[in-house]
Amino acid sequence: MIKVLVVEDDPMVGKLHEHYLTQIKGFQLCDIVRNSDEALKIMQTKEYNLVILDIFMPGMDGLQLLAKIRE
């Protein structure tokens, strides 16, 4: 099972990700968070196989978050 974290500040887009991920066998949507700070916090306690990451977010954008994750 591929555990998925969605990082998306737009609730409507987050719901779209949720809808499609529940349709695909082998993928499990574990969490949806609204910003990079929440993502960093939750990734300290849980492990994910896939992160669907919005690039344009207020505060730390997705590219900055990606750089932090890769550190």
PDB file of C-alpha atoms in Angstrom, residues 7-70:
ATOM      1  CA  VAL A   7       0.039  19.238   0.975  1.00  0.00           C
ATOM      2  CA  GLU A   8      -2.496  21.643  -0.531  1.00  0.00           C
ATOM      3  CA  ASP A   9      -3.742  25.035   0.670  1.00  0.00           C
ATOM      4  CA  ASP A  10      -6.893  25.036  -1.512  1.00  0.00           C
ATOM      5  CA  PRO A  11      -9.594  22.844   0.108  1.00  0.00           C
ATOM      6  CA  MET A  12     -11.324  22.182  -3.221  1.00  0.00           C
ATOM      7  CA  VAL A  13      -8.128  20.878  -4.827  1.00  0.00           C
ATOM      8  CA  GLY A  14      -7.463  18.811  -1.707  1.00  0.00           C
ATOM      9  CA  LYS A  15     -10.897  17.190  -2.111  1.00  0.00           C
ATOM     10  CA  LEU A  16     -10.087  16.397  -5.754  1.00  0.00           C
ATOM     11  CA  HIS A  17      -6.894  14.640  -4.684  1.00  0.00           C
ATOM     12  CA  GLU A  18      -8.849  12.760  -2.023  1.00  0.00           C
ATOM     13  CA  HIS A  19     -11.526  11.710  -4.519  1.00  0.00           C
ATOM     14  CA  TYR A  20      -9.071  10.338  -7.049  1.00  0.00           C
ATOM     15  CA  LEU A  21      -6.776   8.660  -4.541  1.00  0.00           C
ATOM     16  CA  THR A  22      -9.678   6.711  -3.046  1.00  0.00           C
ATOM     17  CA  GLN A  23     -10.466   5.404  -6.547  1.00  0.00           C
ATOM     18  CA  ILE A  24      -6.998   3.959  -7.197  1.00  0.00           C
ATOM     19  CA  LYS A  25      -6.162   0.558  -5.740  1.00  0.00           C
ATOM     20  CA  GLY A  26      -2.880   0.381  -3.883  1.00  0.00           C
ATOM     21  CA  PHE A  27      -2.957   4.023  -2.702  1.00  0.00           C
ATOM     22  CA  GLN A  28      -4.053   5.116   0.752  1.00  0.00           C
ATOM     23  CA  LEU A  29      -4.620   8.792   1.484  1.00  0.00           C
ATOM     24  CA  CYS A  30      -3.315   9.150   5.021  1.00  0.00           C
ATOM     25  CA  ASP A  31      -3.426  12.917   5.583  1.00  0.00           C
ATOM     26  CA  ILE A  32      -4.166  16.265   3.942  1.00  0.00           C
ATOM     27  CA  VAL A  33      -2.431  19.333   5.371  1.00  0.00           C
ATOM     28  CA  ARG A  34      -2.828  22.971   4.365  1.00  0.00           C
ATOM     29  CA  ASN A  35       0.707  24.352   4.600  1.00  0.00           C
ATOM     30  CA  SER A  36       4.380  23.499   4.784  1.00  0.00           C
ATOM     31  CA  ASP A  37       4.626  23.922   8.553  1.00  0.00           C
ATOM     32  CA  GLU A  38       1.878  21.341   9.117  1.00  0.00           C
ATOM     33  CA  ALA A  39       3.575  19.013   6.612  1.00  0.00           C
ATOM     34  CA  LEU A  40       6.939  19.205   8.387  1.00  0.00           C
ATOM     35  CA  LYS A  41       5.294  18.597  11.750  1.00  0.00           C
ATOM     36  CA  ILE A  42       3.301  15.543  10.640  1.00  0.00           C
ATOM     37  CA  MET A  43       6.235  14.043   8.725  1.00  0.00           C
ATOM     38  CA  GLN A  44       8.184  13.902  12.003  1.00  0.00           C
ATOM     39  CA  THR A  45       5.676  11.407  13.392  1.00  0.00           C
ATOM     40  CA  LYS A  46       4.519   9.489  10.297  1.00  0.00           C
ATOM     41  CA  GLU A  47       6.124   7.997   7.209  1.00  0.00           C
ATOM     42  CA  TYR A  48       4.741   8.401   3.681  1.00  0.00           C
ATOM     43  CA  ASN A  49       5.672   6.807   0.382  1.00  0.00           C
ATOM     44  CA  LEU A  50       4.309   9.663  -1.740  1.00  0.00           C
ATOM     45  CA  VAL A  51       3.800  13.386  -1.136  1.00  0.00           C
ATOM     46  CA  ILE A  52       1.523  15.309  -3.493  1.00  0.00           C
ATOM     47  CA  LEU A  53       2.859  18.807  -3.043  1.00  0.00           C
ATOM     48  CA  ASP A  54       1.386  22.154  -4.087  1.00  0.00           C
ATOM     49  CA  ILE A  55       4.105  24.499  -5.319  1.00  0.00           C
ATOM     50  CA  PHE A  56       2.390  27.866  -4.759  1.00  0.00           C
ATOM     51  CA  MET A  57       1.429  28.258  -1.089  1.00  0.00           C
ATOM     52  CA  PRO A  58       1.601  31.190   1.313  1.00  0.00           C
ATOM     53  CA  GLY A  59       4.616  31.231   3.610  1.00  0.00           C
ATOM     54  CA  MET A  60       7.060  28.478   2.732  1.00  0.00           C
ATOM     55  CA  ASP A  61       6.219  27.391  -0.818  1.00  0.00           C
ATOM     56  CA  GLY A  62       6.343  23.824  -2.073  1.00  0.00           C
ATOM     57  CA  LEU A  63       9.829  24.080  -3.550  1.00  0.00           C
ATOM     58  CA  GLN A  64      11.238  25.334  -0.262  1.00  0.00           C
ATOM     59  CA  LEU A  65       9.442  22.514   1.554  1.00  0.00           C
ATOM     60  CA  LEU A  66      10.868  19.982  -0.880  1.00  0.00           C
ATOM     61  CA  ALA A  67      14.379  21.286  -0.224  1.00  0.00           C
ATOM     62  CA  LYS A  68      13.801  20.938   3.550  1.00  0.00           C
ATOM     63  CA  ILE A  69      12.465  17.395   3.181  1.00  0.00           C
ATOM     64  CA  ARG A  70      15.510  16.371   1.168  1.00  0.00           C
TER      65      ARG A  70
END
